[in-house]
Coordinates of C-alpha atoms in Angstrom, one line a residue:
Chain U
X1 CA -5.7 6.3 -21.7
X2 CA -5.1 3.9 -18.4
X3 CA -7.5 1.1 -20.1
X4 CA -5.8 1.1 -23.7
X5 CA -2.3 0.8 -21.5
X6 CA -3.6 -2.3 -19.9
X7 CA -5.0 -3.8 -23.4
X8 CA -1.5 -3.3 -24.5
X9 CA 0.0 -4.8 -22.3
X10 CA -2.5 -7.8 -22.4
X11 CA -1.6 -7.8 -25.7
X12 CA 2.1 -8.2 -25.2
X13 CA 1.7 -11.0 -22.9
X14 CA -0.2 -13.1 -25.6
X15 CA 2.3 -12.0 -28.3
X16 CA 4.9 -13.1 -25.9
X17 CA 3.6 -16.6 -25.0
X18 CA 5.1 -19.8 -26.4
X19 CA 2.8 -22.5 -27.9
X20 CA 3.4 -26.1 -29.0
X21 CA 0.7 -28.2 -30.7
X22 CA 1.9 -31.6 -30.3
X23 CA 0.5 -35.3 -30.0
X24 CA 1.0 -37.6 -27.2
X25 CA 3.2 -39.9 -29.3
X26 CA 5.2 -37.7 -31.6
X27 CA 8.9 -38.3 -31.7
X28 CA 9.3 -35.3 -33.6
X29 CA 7.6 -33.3 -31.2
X30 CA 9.3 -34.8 -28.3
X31 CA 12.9 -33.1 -29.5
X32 CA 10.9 -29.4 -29.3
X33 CA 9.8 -30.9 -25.7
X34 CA 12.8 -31.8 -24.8
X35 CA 14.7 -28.9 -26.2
X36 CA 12.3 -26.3 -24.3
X37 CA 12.9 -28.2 -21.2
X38 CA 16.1 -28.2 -21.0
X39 CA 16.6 -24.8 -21.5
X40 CA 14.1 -23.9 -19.0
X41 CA 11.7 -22.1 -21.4
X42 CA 8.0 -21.8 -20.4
X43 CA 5.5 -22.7 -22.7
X44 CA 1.8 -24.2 -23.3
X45 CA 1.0 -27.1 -24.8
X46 CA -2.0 -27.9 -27.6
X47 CA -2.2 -31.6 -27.9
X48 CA -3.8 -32.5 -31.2
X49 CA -5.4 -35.4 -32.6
X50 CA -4.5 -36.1 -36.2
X51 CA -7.3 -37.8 -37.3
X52 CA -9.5 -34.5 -37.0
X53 CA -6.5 -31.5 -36.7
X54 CA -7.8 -28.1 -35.5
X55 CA -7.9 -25.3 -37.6
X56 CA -5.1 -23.8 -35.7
X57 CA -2.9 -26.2 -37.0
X58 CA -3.9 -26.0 -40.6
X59 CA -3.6 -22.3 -40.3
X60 CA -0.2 -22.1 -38.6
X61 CA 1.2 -25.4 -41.0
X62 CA -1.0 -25.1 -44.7
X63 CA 2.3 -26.9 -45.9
X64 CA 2.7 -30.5 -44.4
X65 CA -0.6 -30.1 -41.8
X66 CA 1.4 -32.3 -39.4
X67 CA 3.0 -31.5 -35.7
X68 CA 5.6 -29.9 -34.1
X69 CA 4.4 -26.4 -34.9
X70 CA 5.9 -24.0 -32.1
X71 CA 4.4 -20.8 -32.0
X72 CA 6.3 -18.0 -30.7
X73 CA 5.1 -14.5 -30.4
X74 CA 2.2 -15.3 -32.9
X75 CA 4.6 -16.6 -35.4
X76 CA 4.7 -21.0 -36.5
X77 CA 8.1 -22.9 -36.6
X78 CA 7.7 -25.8 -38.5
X79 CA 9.9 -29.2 -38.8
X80 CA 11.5 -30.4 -36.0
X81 CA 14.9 -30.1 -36.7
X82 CA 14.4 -26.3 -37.9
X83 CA 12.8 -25.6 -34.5
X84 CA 15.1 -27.3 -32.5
X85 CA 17.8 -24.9 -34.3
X86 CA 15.6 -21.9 -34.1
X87 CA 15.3 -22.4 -29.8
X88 CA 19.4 -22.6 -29.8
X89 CA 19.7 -19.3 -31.7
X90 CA 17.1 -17.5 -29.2
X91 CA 17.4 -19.2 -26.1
X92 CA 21.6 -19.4 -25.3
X93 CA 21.5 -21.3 -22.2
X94 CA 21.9 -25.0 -22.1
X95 CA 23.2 -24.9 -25.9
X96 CA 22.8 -27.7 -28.1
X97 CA 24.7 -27.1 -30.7
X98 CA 28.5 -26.8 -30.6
X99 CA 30.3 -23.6 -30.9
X100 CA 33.0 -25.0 -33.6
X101 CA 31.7 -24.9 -37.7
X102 CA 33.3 -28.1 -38.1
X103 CA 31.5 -29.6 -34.8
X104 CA 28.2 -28.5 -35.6
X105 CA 28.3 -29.5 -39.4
X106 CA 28.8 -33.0 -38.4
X107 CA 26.2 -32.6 -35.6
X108 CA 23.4 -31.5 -38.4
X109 CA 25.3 -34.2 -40.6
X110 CA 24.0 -37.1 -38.0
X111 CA 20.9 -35.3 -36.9
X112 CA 19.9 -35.5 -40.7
X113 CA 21.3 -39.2 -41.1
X114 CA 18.7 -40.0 -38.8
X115 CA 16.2 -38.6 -40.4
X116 CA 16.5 -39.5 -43.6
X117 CA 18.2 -42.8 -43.5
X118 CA 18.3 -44.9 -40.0
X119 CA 14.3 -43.9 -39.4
X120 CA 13.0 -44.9 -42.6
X121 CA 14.9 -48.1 -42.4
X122 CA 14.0 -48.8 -39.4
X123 CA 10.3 -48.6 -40.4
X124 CA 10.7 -50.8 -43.2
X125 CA 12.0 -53.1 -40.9
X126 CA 8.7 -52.9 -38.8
X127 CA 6.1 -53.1 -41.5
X128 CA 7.6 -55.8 -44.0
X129 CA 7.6 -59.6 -43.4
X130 CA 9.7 -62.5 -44.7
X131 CA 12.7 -62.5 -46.7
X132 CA 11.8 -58.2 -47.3
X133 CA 11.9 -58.5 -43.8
X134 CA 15.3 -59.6 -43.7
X135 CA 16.6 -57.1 -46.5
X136 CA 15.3 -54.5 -44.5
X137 CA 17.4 -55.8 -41.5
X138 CA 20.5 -55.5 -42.8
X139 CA 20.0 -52.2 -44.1
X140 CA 18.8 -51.2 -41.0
X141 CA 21.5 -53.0 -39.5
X142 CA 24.3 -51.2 -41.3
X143 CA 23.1 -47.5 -40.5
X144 CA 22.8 -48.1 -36.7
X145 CA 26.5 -49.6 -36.9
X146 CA 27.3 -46.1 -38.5
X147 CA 25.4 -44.5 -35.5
X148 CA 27.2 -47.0 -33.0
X149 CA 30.5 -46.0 -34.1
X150 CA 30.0 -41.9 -33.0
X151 CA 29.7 -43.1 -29.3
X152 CA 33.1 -44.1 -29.3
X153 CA 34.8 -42.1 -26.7
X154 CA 31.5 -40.6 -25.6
X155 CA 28.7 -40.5 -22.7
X156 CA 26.3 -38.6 -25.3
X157 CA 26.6 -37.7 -29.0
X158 CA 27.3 -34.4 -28.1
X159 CA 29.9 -35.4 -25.3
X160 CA 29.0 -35.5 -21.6
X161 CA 26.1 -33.5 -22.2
X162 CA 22.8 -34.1 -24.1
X163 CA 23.2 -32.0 -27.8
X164 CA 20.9 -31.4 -31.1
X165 CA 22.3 -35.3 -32.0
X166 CA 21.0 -36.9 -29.0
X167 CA 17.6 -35.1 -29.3
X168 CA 17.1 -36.1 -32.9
X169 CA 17.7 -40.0 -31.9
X170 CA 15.9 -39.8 -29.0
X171 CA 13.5 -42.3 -30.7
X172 CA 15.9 -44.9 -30.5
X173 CA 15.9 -44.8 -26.5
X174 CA 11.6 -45.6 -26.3
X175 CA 10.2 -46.6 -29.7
X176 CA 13.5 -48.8 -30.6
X177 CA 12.1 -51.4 -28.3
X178 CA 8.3 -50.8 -28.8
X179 CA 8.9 -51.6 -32.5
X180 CA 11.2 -54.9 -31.6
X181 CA 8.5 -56.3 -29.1
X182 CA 5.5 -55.7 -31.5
X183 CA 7.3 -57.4 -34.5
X184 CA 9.6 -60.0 -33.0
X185 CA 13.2 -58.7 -34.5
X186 CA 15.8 -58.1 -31.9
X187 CA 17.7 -55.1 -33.8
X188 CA 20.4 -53.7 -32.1
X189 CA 22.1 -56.9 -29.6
X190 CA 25.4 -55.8 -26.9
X191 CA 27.4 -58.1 -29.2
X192 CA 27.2 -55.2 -31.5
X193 CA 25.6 -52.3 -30.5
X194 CA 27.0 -52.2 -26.7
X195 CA 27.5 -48.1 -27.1
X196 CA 24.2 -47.3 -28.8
X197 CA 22.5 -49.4 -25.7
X198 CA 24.2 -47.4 -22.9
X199 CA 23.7 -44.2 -24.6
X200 CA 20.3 -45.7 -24.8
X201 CA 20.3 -46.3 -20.7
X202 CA 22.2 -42.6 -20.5
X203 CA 19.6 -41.0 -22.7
X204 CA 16.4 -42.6 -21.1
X205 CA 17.2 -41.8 -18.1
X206 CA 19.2 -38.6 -18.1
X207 CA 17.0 -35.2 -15.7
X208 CA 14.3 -33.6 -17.9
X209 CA 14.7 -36.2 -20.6
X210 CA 13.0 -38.9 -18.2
X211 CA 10.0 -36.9 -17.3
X212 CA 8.7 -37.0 -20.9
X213 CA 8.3 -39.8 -21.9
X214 CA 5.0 -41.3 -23.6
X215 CA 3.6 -44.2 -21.5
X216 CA 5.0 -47.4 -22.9
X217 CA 2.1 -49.8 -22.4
X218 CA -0.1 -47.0 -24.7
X219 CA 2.3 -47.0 -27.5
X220 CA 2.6 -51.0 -27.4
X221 CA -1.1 -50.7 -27.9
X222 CA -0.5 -48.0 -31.2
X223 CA 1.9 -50.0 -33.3
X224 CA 0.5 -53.3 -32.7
X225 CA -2.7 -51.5 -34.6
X226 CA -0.2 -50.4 -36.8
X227 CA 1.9 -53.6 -37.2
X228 CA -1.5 -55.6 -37.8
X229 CA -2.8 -52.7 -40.7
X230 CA 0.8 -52.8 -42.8
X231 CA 1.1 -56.9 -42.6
X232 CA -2.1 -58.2 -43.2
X233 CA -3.0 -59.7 -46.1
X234 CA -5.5 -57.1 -47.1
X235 CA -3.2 -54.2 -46.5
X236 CA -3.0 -51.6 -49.1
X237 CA 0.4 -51.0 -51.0
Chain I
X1 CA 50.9 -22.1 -57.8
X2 CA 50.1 -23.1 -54.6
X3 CA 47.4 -25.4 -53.8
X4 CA 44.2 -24.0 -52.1
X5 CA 43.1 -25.1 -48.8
X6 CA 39.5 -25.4 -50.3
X7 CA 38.3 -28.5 -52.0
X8 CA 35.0 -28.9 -54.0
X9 CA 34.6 -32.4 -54.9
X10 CA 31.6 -32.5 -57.2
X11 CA 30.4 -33.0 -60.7
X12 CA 29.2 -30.0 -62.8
X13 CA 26.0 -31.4 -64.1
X14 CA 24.7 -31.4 -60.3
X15 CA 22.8 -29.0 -58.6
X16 CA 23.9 -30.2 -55.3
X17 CA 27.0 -29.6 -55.9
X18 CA 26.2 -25.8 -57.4
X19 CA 25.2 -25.0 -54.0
X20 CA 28.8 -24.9 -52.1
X21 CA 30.4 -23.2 -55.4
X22 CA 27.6 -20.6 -55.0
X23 CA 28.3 -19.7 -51.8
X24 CA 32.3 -19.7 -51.8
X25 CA 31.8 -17.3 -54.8
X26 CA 29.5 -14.7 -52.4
X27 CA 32.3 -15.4 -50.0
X28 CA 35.0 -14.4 -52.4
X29 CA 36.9 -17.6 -51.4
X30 CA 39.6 -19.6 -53.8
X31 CA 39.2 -23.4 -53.9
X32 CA 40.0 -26.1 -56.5
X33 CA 36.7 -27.9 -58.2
X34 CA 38.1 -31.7 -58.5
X35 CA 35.3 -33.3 -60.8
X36 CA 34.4 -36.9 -60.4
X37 CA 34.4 -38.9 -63.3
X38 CA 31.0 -39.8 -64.8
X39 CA 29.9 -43.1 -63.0
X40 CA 32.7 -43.9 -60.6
X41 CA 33.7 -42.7 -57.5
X42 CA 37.6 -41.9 -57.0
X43 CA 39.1 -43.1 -53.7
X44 CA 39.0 -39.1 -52.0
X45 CA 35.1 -39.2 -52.8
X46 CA 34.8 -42.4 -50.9
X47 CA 37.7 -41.3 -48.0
X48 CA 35.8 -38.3 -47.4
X49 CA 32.3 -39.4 -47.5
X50 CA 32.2 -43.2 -46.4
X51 CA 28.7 -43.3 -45.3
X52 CA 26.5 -41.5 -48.3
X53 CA 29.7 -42.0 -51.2
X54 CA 28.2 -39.1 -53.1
X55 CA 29.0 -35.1 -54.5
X56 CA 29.2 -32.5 -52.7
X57 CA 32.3 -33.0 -50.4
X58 CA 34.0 -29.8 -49.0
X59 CA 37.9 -30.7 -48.0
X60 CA 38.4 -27.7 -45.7
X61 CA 42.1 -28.2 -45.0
X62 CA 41.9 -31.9 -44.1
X63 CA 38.4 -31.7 -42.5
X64 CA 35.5 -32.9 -45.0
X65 CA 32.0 -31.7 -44.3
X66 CA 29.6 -33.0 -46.8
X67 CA 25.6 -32.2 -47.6
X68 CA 24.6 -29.3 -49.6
X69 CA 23.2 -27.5 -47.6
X70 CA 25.0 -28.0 -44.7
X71 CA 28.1 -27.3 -46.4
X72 CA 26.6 -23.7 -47.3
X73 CA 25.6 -23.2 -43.6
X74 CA 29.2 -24.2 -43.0
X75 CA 30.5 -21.8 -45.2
X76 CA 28.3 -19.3 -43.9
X77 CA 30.1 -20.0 -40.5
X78 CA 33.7 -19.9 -41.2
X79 CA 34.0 -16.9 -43.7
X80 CA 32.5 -13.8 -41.8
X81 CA 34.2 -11.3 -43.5
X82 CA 32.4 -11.9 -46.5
X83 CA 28.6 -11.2 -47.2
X84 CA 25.9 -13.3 -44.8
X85 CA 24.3 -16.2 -46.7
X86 CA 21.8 -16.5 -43.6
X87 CA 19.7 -13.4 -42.1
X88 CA 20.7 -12.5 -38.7
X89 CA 17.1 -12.6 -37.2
X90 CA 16.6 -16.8 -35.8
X91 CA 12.9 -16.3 -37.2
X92 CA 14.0 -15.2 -40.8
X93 CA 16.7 -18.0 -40.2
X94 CA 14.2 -20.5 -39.6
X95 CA 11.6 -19.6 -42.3
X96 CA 14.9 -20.3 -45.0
X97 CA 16.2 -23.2 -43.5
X98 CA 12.1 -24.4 -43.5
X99 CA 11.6 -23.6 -47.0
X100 CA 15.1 -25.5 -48.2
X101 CA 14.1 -28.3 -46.5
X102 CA 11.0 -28.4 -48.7
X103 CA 12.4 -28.0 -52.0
X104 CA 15.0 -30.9 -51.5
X105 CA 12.3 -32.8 -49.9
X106 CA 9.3 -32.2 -51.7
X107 CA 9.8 -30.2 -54.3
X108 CA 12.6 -32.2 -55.4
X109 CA 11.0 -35.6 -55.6
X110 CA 7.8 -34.0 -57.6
X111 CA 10.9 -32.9 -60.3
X112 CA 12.5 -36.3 -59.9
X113 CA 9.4 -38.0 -60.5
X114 CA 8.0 -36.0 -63.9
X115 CA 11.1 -36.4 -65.1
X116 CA 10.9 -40.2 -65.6
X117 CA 7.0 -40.7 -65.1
X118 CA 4.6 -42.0 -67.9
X119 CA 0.8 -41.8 -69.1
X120 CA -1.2 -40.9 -66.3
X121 CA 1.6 -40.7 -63.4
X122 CA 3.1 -37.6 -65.2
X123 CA 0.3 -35.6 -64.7
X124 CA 0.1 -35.8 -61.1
X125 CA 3.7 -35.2 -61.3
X126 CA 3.1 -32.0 -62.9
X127 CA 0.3 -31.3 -60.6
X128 CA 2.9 -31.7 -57.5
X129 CA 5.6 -29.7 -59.4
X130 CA 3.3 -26.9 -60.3
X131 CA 2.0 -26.7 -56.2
X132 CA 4.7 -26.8 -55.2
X133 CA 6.1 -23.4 -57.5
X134 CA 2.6 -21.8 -56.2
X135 CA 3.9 -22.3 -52.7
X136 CA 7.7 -21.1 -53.9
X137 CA 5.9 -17.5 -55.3
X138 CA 4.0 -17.3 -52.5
X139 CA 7.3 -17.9 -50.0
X140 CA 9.3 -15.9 -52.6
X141 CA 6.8 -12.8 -52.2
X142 CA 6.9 -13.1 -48.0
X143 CA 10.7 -13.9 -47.9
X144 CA 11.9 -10.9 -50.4
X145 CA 10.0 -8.3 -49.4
X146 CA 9.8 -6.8 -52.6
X147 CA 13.8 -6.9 -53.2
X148 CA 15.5 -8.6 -55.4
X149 CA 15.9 -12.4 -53.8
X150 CA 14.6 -14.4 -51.2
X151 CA 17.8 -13.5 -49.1
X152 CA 16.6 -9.7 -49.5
X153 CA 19.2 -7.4 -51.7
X154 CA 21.8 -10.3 -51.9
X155 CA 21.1 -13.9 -52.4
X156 CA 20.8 -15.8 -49.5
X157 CA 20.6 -19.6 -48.2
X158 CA 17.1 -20.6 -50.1
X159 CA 18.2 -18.7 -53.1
X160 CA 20.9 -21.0 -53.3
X161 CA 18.6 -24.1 -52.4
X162 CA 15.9 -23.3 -54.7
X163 CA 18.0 -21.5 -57.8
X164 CA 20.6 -24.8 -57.9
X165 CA 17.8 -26.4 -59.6
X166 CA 16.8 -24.0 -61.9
X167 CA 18.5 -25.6 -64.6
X168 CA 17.0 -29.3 -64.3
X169 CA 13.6 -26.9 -64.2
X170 CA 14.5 -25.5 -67.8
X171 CA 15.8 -29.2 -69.0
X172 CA 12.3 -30.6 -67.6
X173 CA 10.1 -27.8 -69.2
X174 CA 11.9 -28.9 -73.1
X175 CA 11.7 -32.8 -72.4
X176 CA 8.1 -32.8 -71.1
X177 CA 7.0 -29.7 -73.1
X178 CA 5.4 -27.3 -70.4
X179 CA 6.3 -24.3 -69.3
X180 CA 6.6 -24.4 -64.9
X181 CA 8.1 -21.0 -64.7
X182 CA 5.5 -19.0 -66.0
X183 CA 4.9 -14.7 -66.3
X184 CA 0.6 -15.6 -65.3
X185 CA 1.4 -18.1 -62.5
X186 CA 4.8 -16.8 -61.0
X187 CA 5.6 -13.3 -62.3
X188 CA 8.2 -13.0 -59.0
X189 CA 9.7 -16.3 -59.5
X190 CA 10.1 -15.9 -63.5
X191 CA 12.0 -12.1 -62.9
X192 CA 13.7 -13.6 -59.3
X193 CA 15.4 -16.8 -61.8
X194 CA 16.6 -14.0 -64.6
X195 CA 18.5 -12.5 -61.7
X196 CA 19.6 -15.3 -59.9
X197 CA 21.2 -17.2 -63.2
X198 CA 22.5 -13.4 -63.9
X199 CA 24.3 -13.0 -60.4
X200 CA 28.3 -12.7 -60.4
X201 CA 28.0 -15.8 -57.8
X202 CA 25.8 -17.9 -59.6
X203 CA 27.0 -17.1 -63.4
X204 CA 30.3 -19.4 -63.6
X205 CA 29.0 -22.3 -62.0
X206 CA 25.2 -22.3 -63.4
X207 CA 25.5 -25.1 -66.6
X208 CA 23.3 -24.4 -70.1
X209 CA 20.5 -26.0 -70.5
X210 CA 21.9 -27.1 -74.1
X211 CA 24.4 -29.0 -71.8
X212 CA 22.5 -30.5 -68.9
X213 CA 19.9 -31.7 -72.3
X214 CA 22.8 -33.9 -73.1
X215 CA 23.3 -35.3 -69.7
X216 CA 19.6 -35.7 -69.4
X217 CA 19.6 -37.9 -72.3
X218 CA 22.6 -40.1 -71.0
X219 CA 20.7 -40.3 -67.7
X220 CA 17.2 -41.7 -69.5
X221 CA 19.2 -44.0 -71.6
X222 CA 20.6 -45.8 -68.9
X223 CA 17.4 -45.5 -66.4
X224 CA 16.4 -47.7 -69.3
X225 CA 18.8 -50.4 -69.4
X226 CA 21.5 -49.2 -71.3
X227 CA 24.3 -51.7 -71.6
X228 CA 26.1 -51.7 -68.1
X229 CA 29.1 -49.5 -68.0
X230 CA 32.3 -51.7 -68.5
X231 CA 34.5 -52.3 -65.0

């Protein structure tokens, strides 16, 4: 009886544990970091390597096979943005979402802006050349002015505290500049982005944020690899 | 009669636009539909949605919140009273937000692209499209649990997601000639549609296929350079 008590209770303790598989580099994963961290919330971290993903990950994310997966009591969250929600419903403290419909509509509004809009053009800015190049620089251009103008008034997205918003564009306060130095194009200047570069400041170095950040000089070294593969003459479409 | 405090901007060919009609029907709540007109945009579309310009807008009193899905979630929100579009458990809240996400992301741009695909490129269009509703039985089977809808007894958020689109499903099965929804492949899926189209909620708002044939045809004619629209 006493030994099948203690198995039990083993048992619980695994079920209960939190698990993230991540990669060193993922901005995606980095919101789940950041999102447990500020809350507090134990939990262990799997770093994967894409190029040869563990069968944990294929098991726990058949779908897309990509990172964040957070595991919580044996059971996968997938997609950032769904896990980042999914840690605000079960963890209360530190919340990142506001508590007004209308408030956190827009806050998913932006968060998904980001996503699906100033990311992507942001990329094409980084892997296309000439006069594409400059295409792509307006484009890019006109979504971070859209971003710009939600800072008005405020220290962080979410106010004078770090929300869902500032988590999703986090990528803008490290990779921003990594992407500007590898390819040469200044994008966002104080003449007309002076709010998205202190929020930038705010962000990078606001507690918890700050302690998680992937080593600059390493990711210099990833997307010039990167930069080389998508602009060389012999790059596949 | 007095004017509601509940504005659907939209167009009733869309799916997207389906969504937030669905769910103000579950929630029992009044509003005015104010249609666009076929290829322009009237000056409250492009007040109310300045940085995407497009269908669905919800004008809650003078607030607009606009994105399908996040206008359900909104919905969902504000109306309590009425019956829950979301589950109450944050796990079961996750795994239909997750599988949402796909079908506008994925699943959607596999529909997108038979649709207007040739030759060899429609096949592997098809192949997507037909993963992709392998997935959808499987997710239906977890997520239902043997009732009715993915929501459970009621339809719920990804019923609402995924069911928007079963029209532009039956319009892509006649124009390419295949059958997707299928009794072998996805028995759950086949009955789950039946009951969705057949829902009090969904009924008003779902168009006929006869319909969204025409608009099909207007949409292919001018994908391939019909004469521009005059100013």
């Amino acid at each position: 009886m006493a030994s099948s008590a203690v198995v039990t209770a083993n048992q619980l303790i695994i079920m209960a544990e939190l698990k993230l598989f991540r990669t060193w580099s993922s901005r995606f994963s980095l919101r789940v970091v950041w999102a447990l961290d500020l809350k507090g919330i134990q939990y262990d971290t799997i770093f994967e390597d894409l190029s040869n993903k563990s069968s944990l990950l294929l098991q726990y994310n058949p779908v897309y096979k990509k990172v964040p997966v957070l595991v919580h009591n044996g059971k996968p969250l997938l997609e950032s943005l769904v896990i980042l929600e999914y840690i605000d419903e079960t963890w209360k403290q530190t919340p990142l979402l506001p508590e007004d419909p209308s408030e956190r509509a827009m806050a998913r509004f932006w968060a998904k802006f980001g996503d699906d809009k100033v990311l992507p053009s942001i990329w094409n800015v980084f892997i296309k050349q000439g006069k594409d190049q400059e295409e792509a620089i307006v484009t890019a251009q006109e979504n971070l002015g859209c971003v710009e103008r939600q800072l008005t008034g405020k220290k962080f997205f979410n106010g004078e505290t770090i929300g869902l918003v500032d988590l999703a564009f986090g990528w803008l306060a490290n990779l921003l500049s990594v992407f500007e130095e590898v390819c040469g194009v200044t994008l966002i200047d104080l003449e007309k982005f002076p709010l998205l570069l202190e929020w930038i400041q705010n962000f990078a170095d606001a507690p918890i944020i700050k302690e998680s950040w992937p080593p600059r000089d390493k990711l210099i070294t990833k997307y010039q690899a990167l930069h080389e593969v998508y602009t060389s003459k012999e790059a596949p479409k | 009669m007095a004017k509601n405090d509940v504005k659907v901007l939209g167009a009733w060919p869309s799916p997207y636009v389906m969504r937030p009609r669905i769910a103000l029907n579950i929630k029992s709540v009044n509003y005015d539909f104010l249609e666009e007109t076929f290829g322009s945009k009237s000056e409250l579309l492009l007040q109310s949605n300045p940085v995407h310009k497009k269908v669905p807008v919800l004008i809650h009193g003078d607030k607009p919140i606009c994105e399908s899905m996040i206008i359900v979630e909104y919905i969902d929100e504000v109306w309590t009273s009425g019956p829950s579009i979301l589950p109450s458990d944050p796990y079961d809240r996750a795994i239909q937000r997750f599988w949402a996400a796909y079908v506008d992301e994925k699943f959607f741009a596999a529909m997108k692209g038979l649709r207007s695909a040739q030759g060899e490129e429609r096949k592997a269009f098809l192949d997507q499209v037909t993963e992709g509703l392998a997935l959808l039985e499987e997710a239906f089977g977890k997520c239902s649990k043997g009732k009715a809808f993915f929501g459970g007894d009621r339809i719920g958020l990804l019923d609402i997601a995924f069911g928007s689109f079963l029209g532009w499903l039956k319009v892509t099965e006649k124009v390419n000639g295949v059958k997707l929804l299928d009794e072998a492949k996805t028995p759950g899926l086949v009955k789950w549609a039946e009951r969705f189209c057949a829902d009090a909620a969904v009924k008003s708002v779902m168009p006929e296929t006869e319909k969204l044939l025409e608009v099909s045809k207007v949409l292919a004619a001018k994908m391939k350079g019909a004469p521009p629209p005059k100013n």
